[in-house]
CSV table of C-alpha atoms in Angstrom, one decimal:
chain,number,residue,atom,x,y,z
A,1,MET,CA,-0.3,-0.1,-0.2
A,2,ALA,CA,1.4,3.2,-1.3
A,3,ALA,CA,2.9,5.6,1.9
A,4,THR,CA,0.1,8.4,2.9
A,5,LEU,CA,1.9,11.8,2.1
A,6,ALA,CA,-1.4,14.1,4.2
A,7,THR,CA,-4.3,14.4,5.3
A,8,LEU,CA,-6.9,16.4,6.2
A,9,ALA,CA,-9.9,15.8,8.5
A,10,SER,CA,-13.0,18.5,8.6
A,11,VAL,CA,-10.9,21.7,7.4
A,12,ALA,CA,-12.1,24.7,6.7
A,13,VAL,CA,-11.2,28.0,5.9
A,14,ARG,CA,-12.8,31.3,7.1
A,15,ARG,CA,-11.8,35.2,5.7
A,16,GLY,CA,-14.1,37.9,6.6
A,17,GLY,CA,-17.0,34.9,8.2
A,18,ARG,CA,-17.5,33.5,4.8
A,19,THR,CA,-15.8,30.3,4.6
A,20,ILE,CA,-14.1,29.9,1.5
A,21,LEU,CA,-12.7,25.9,2.1
A,22,GLY,CA,-15.0,23.1,3.4
A,23,PRO,CA,-15.3,21.3,5.6
A,24,LEU,CA,-13.4,19.0,3.2
A,25,ASP,CA,-11.5,15.6,3.7
A,26,LEU,CA,-8.8,14.8,1.8
A,27,SER,CA,-5.9,11.9,1.9
A,28,LEU,CA,-2.9,12.2,-0.5
A,29,ALA,CA,-0.9,8.9,-1.2
A,30,ALA,CA,2.6,8.6,-2.4
A,31,GLY,CA,2.2,8.4,-6.3
A,32,GLU,CA,-0.7,10.0,-7.1
A,33,PHE,CA,-1.5,12.9,-9.5
A,34,VAL,CA,-4.7,14.8,-8.7
A,35,GLY,CA,-6.1,17.3,-10.5
A,36,VAL,CA,-8.2,20.1,-8.8
A,37,VAL,CA,-10.9,21.0,-10.7
A,38,GLY,CA,-13.9,23.6,-10.4
A,39,PRO,CA,-15.3,27.5,-11.0
A,40,ASN,CA,-14.0,30.2,-10.0
A,41,GLY,CA,-13.9,30.8,-6.2
A,42,ALA,CA,-14.2,27.0,-5.6
A,43,GLY,CA,-11.9,27.3,-3.3
A,44,LYS,CA,-8.8,25.1,-5.3
A,45,SER,CA,-6.5,27.8,-4.8
A,46,THR,CA,-7.3,27.8,-0.5
A,47,LEU,CA,-7.2,24.3,-0.6
A,48,LEU,CA,-3.2,24.0,-2.4
A,49,ARG,CA,-2.6,26.3,-0.1
A,50,VAL,CA,-3.4,24.6,3.1
A,51,LEU,CA,-1.3,21.5,1.5
A,52,ALA,CA,1.5,23.9,1.2
A,53,GLY,CA,1.2,24.5,4.4
A,54,SER,CA,1.4,27.8,3.9
A,55,GLU,CA,-2.7,28.8,4.9
A,56,ARG,CA,-3.7,28.0,8.5
A,57,PRO,CA,-6.9,26.2,8.7
A,58,GLN,CA,-9.6,27.7,11.5
A,59,THR,CA,-11.1,24.4,11.7
A,60,GLY,CA,-10.4,20.7,11.2
A,61,THR,CA,-7.0,18.4,12.1
A,62,GLY,CA,-4.2,17.3,9.8
A,63,THR,CA,-1.0,16.1,8.8
A,64,LEU,CA,1.2,16.9,5.9
A,65,LEU,CA,4.9,14.3,5.3
A,66,GLY,CA,4.3,13.1,8.8
A,67,GLU,CA,3.5,16.8,10.5
A,68,SER,CA,0.9,17.8,12.4
A,69,LEU,CA,-1.3,20.7,10.5
A,70,PRO,CA,-0.6,24.1,11.6
A,71,LEU,CA,3.3,23.2,11.0
A,72,THR,CA,5.7,24.5,13.7
A,73,ARG,CA,8.1,26.9,12.5
A,74,ALA,CA,10.5,23.3,12.9
A,75,ALA,CA,7.8,21.6,11.4
A,76,ALA,CA,7.6,23.7,8.4
A,77,HIS,CA,11.2,23.4,8.0
A,78,ALA,CA,11.5,19.9,7.5
A,79,VAL,CA,8.3,20.4,5.6
A,80,ARG,CA,9.5,22.9,3.1
A,81,ARG,CA,13.3,19.9,1.6
A,82,ARG,CA,9.9,17.4,0.5
A,83,LEU,CA,7.8,19.8,-0.3
A,84,ALA,CA,7.4,21.8,-3.8
A,85,TYR,CA,5.0,24.3,-4.8
A,86,LEU,CA,4.7,26.7,-8.0
A,87,PRO,CA,1.1,29.2,-6.5
A,88,GLN,CA,-0.4,31.0,-10.0
A,89,ARG,CA,1.8,34.4,-9.0
A,90,HIS,CA,5.6,33.9,-8.9
A,91,GLU,CA,7.0,37.5,-10.8
A,92,THR,CA,10.3,38.5,-10.4
A,93,ASN,CA,11.9,42.2,-10.9
A,94,PRO,CA,13.2,42.6,-14.3
A,95,GLU,CA,15.6,44.6,-13.3
A,96,LEU,CA,16.9,42.2,-11.8
A,97,PRO,CA,19.6,40.4,-14.5
A,98,PHE,CA,19.1,36.6,-13.3
A,99,THR,CA,19.5,34.6,-15.8
A,100,VAL,CA,17.6,31.0,-16.5
A,101,ARG,CA,19.9,29.1,-14.6
A,102,ASP,CA,19.9,31.3,-11.8
A,103,VAL,CA,16.5,30.4,-11.6
A,104,VAL,CA,16.2,26.9,-11.7
A,105,GLU,CA,19.0,27.2,-8.6
A,106,PHE,CA,16.8,28.8,-6.0
A,107,GLY,CA,14.7,25.5,-6.5
A,108,GLN,CA,17.8,24.1,-4.2
A,109,ALA,CA,17.3,27.2,-1.7
A,110,GLY,CA,17.1,25.7,1.9
A,111,LEU,CA,18.4,22.1,0.7
A,112,PRO,CA,21.2,20.4,2.6
A,113,ALA,CA,24.4,21.2,1.0
A,114,ALA,CA,24.6,17.4,-0.7
A,115,ARG,CA,21.6,18.6,-2.6
A,116,GLN,CA,23.1,22.0,-4.1
A,117,THR,CA,25.0,21.1,-6.4
A,118,PRO,CA,25.8,21.9,-10.6
A,119,ALA,CA,25.0,18.2,-11.1
A,120,ALA,CA,20.9,18.5,-10.1
A,121,VAL,CA,20.4,22.3,-12.2
A,122,ASP,CA,22.3,20.5,-15.4
A,123,GLU,CA,19.7,18.0,-14.5
A,124,ALA,CA,16.6,19.7,-14.4
A,125,LEU,CA,17.2,22.5,-17.7
A,126,ARG,CA,17.5,19.3,-19.3
A,127,VAL,CA,14.8,16.8,-18.8
A,128,MET,CA,12.5,20.7,-19.1
A,129,GLU,CA,14.7,20.7,-22.8
A,130,LEU,CA,16.3,23.8,-21.3
A,131,ALA,CA,19.7,22.9,-21.9
A,132,GLU,CA,20.5,25.4,-24.9
A,133,PHE,CA,18.5,28.2,-22.2
A,134,GLY,CA,20.9,28.7,-19.0
A,135,LYS,CA,22.5,31.9,-19.7
A,136,ARG,CA,19.3,33.7,-21.3
A,137,LEU,CA,17.8,36.4,-18.8
A,138,TYR,CA,14.6,35.2,-17.3
A,139,HIS,CA,12.4,38.1,-17.7
A,140,GLU,CA,12.9,37.6,-21.6
A,141,LEU,CA,11.5,34.9,-22.3
A,142,SER,CA,7.6,33.9,-23.2
A,143,GLY,CA,5.1,33.1,-20.9
A,144,GLY,CA,5.7,30.0,-21.6
A,145,GLU,CA,9.2,29.3,-21.2
A,146,GLN,CA,9.2,31.4,-17.8
A,147,GLN,CA,6.7,28.4,-16.5
A,148,LYS,CA,8.7,25.9,-17.3
A,149,VAL,CA,11.6,26.8,-16.4
A,150,GLN,CA,9.0,27.5,-13.0
A,151,LEU,CA,8.9,24.1,-13.3
A,152,ALA,CA,12.3,22.8,-13.2
A,153,ARG,CA,12.9,25.2,-10.7
A,154,LEU,CA,11.1,22.8,-8.9
A,155,TRP,CA,12.3,19.5,-10.3
A,156,VAL,CA,15.9,20.5,-8.6
A,157,ARG,CA,14.4,20.2,-6.1
A,158,HIS,CA,13.7,16.1,-6.0
A,159,ALA,CA,10.8,17.1,-3.8
A,160,GLU,CA,8.7,13.7,-3.0
A,161,LEU,CA,5.5,16.4,-3.8
A,162,LEU,CA,4.4,18.4,-6.0
A,163,LEU,CA,1.6,21.4,-6.0
A,164,LEU,CA,0.7,22.7,-8.9
A,165,ASP,CA,-1.4,26.3,-9.2
A,166,GLU,CA,-2.8,26.4,-13.3
A,167,PRO,CA,0.1,26.3,-14.7
A,168,THR,CA,-0.7,26.6,-18.0
A,169,ALA,CA,-2.8,29.7,-17.6
A,170,GLY,CA,-3.0,32.7,-19.7
A,171,LEU,CA,-0.8,30.1,-22.6
A,172,ASP,CA,-1.2,29.1,-26.5
A,173,PRO,CA,-3.2,26.3,-27.1
A,174,ASP,CA,0.4,25.5,-28.9
A,175,ARG,CA,2.0,26.0,-25.3
A,176,CYS,CA,0.1,24.3,-22.9
A,177,GLU,CA,0.6,20.9,-25.1
A,178,ARG,CA,3.9,21.8,-24.1
A,179,LEU,CA,3.7,21.2,-20.6
A,180,THR,CA,1.2,19.4,-20.3
A,181,GLU,CA,3.9,17.6,-21.2
A,182,THR,CA,6.2,19.2,-18.8
A,183,VAL,CA,4.7,18.2,-16.3
A,184,GLN,CA,3.6,14.1,-17.6
A,185,ARG,CA,7.3,14.5,-16.7
A,186,LEU,CA,7.2,16.2,-13.6
A,187,ALA,CA,5.5,13.7,-12.3
A,188,GLY,CA,7.9,10.9,-13.4
A,189,GLY,CA,9.5,8.9,-10.8
A,190,GLY,CA,7.2,8.1,-8.4
A,191,ARG,CA,6.4,11.7,-7.2
A,192,THR,CA,3.2,12.8,-5.6
A,193,VAL,CA,1.7,15.6,-7.6
A,194,VAL,CA,-1.6,18.4,-7.0
A,195,MET,CA,-2.9,20.6,-9.9
A,196,VAL,CA,-5.6,23.7,-9.7
A,197,THR,CA,-6.4,23.7,-13.4
A,198,HIS,CA,-9.3,25.4,-15.1
A,199,ASP,CA,-9.6,23.7,-18.2
A,200,ILE,CA,-9.9,19.8,-17.9
A,201,HIS,CA,-7.5,18.9,-21.2
A,202,ASP,CA,-4.9,20.3,-19.5
A,203,LEU,CA,-4.6,17.3,-17.4
A,204,PRO,CA,-2.2,14.9,-18.2
A,205,PRO,CA,-2.8,10.8,-19.4
A,206,CYS,CA,-0.9,10.5,-16.1
A,207,CYS,CA,-3.5,12.4,-13.2
A,208,SER,CA,-5.5,8.9,-11.5
A,209,ARG,CA,-7.8,11.0,-9.7
A,210,VAL,CA,-10.2,14.4,-9.5
A,211,LEU,CA,-11.2,16.3,-6.8
A,212,LEU,CA,-14.5,18.4,-8.3
A,213,LEU,CA,-14.6,21.8,-6.0
A,214,ARG,CA,-17.9,23.8,-5.6
A,215,GLU,CA,-18.4,27.2,-2.8
A,216,GLY,CA,-15.5,25.8,-1.4
A,217,LYS,CA,-16.8,22.2,-0.6
A,218,LEU,CA,-16.0,19.1,-2.2
A,219,PHE,CA,-18.7,18.1,-5.5
A,220,ALA,CA,-17.2,15.6,-6.4
A,221,ALA,CA,-14.0,12.8,-6.4
A,222,GLY,CA,-12.9,10.1,-8.2
A,223,PRO,CA,-11.1,8.5,-11.2
A,224,PRO,CA,-11.1,10.8,-14.6
A,225,GLU,CA,-13.8,8.3,-16.0
A,226,ALA,CA,-15.8,9.1,-13.4
A,227,THR,CA,-15.6,12.4,-12.8
A,228,LEU,CA,-14.9,14.1,-16.1
A,229,THR,CA,-18.8,13.0,-17.9
A,230,ASP,CA,-21.4,15.5,-18.7
A,231,ALA,CA,-23.5,15.1,-16.0
A,232,THR,CA,-20.7,15.5,-13.2
A,233,LEU,CA,-19.6,18.5,-15.2
A,234,SER,CA,-22.9,20.3,-16.3
A,235,ALA,CA,-24.2,19.9,-13.1
A,236,LEU,CA,-21.0,21.8,-11.6
A,237,TYR,CA,-21.4,24.5,-13.9
A,238,ALA,CA,-24.4,24.2,-14.1
A,239,CYS,CA,-24.6,24.5,-18.2
A,240,ARG,CA,-25.1,21.8,-19.9
A,241,MET,CA,-21.8,20.0,-20.6
A,242,HIS,CA,-20.1,17.9,-23.2
A,243,VAL,CA,-17.2,16.1,-22.2
A,244,ARG,CA,-14.8,13.9,-24.8
A,245,ARG,CA,-11.9,12.1,-24.3
A,246,HIS,CA,-9.0,10.7,-26.7
A,247,ALA,CA,-5.4,9.8,-25.6
A,248,GLY,CA,-6.1,9.2,-21.9
A,249,ARG,CA,-6.6,13.2,-22.2
A,250,TYR,CA,-9.9,15.1,-21.8
A,251,ALA,CA,-11.8,17.7,-23.2
A,252,ALA,CA,-15.2,19.5,-22.2
A,253,PHE,CA,-17.0,22.4,-24.2
A,254,SER,CA,-20.1,24.2,-23.4
A,255,VAL,CA,-23.5,24.1,-24.8
A,256,GLY,CA,-25.8,26.4,-22.9
A,257,ARG,CA,-26.9,27.4,-20.0
A,258,GLU,CA,-29.6,25.1,-18.5
A,259,GLU,CA,-31.7,27.8,-17.2
A,260,GLY,CA,-33.8,27.3,-13.8
A,261,ARG,CA,-31.6,24.7,-12.6
A,262,VAL,CA,-32.2,24.3,-8.8
A,263,PRO,CA,-28.3,24.9,-7.1
A,264,TRP,CA,-26.7,20.8,-6.3
A,265,ASN,CA,-26.1,22.5,-2.6
A,266,SER,CA,-30.1,23.4,-1.7
């Protein structure tokens, strides 16, 4: 049986008197690729921050890489050595002349000295097909190229748990495809990946489980073939959806609103 890397039990996050996530129960096993899908404001990014240990729930309990949530300072330091997190926004000052190699090297911050090696950076650049980009300035790259550099920054950590918040956001279809292939490579080697996305087509074929969130609550969960269906996505988005599957990938199309729907949680 695969080891459990994270658990959440009745976890809820509140802001301004409003519950934006939960109560929610979740367990993550080693080697899983979990896609998190849902409308805007569903709590997807909040869930990722809870799993990263950077968002403190108001209620509930949990564990992260063997440490109890919320993390103590010492536990947070230990967890960061085994976890890598890609937030939605990761801007760098264009006035600072960081090269691609510099940005990837930043991924080794906080690791033991023995793991901070030039060879590890070389490997990350090669795996992410960036070997020829090492000396280029990061801020001069396209959005898709910058995302690949950020994924290389995660790769160099050789983390057990990878948390990706909409890594394909804002990219054109060709670059989305290339980045999805890159995410598939990143998920290799038994890593556990949790990836937030608005578009189910961005989930790679290795995705083993999907969590559908709506209004901060878990709407549905299970393997892609059970959750990414016409009926389930139509209910999730309150409009008629059609899902197609090809070569382990899924795509959803809106085919009209469903007028007068009763809210799912009424």
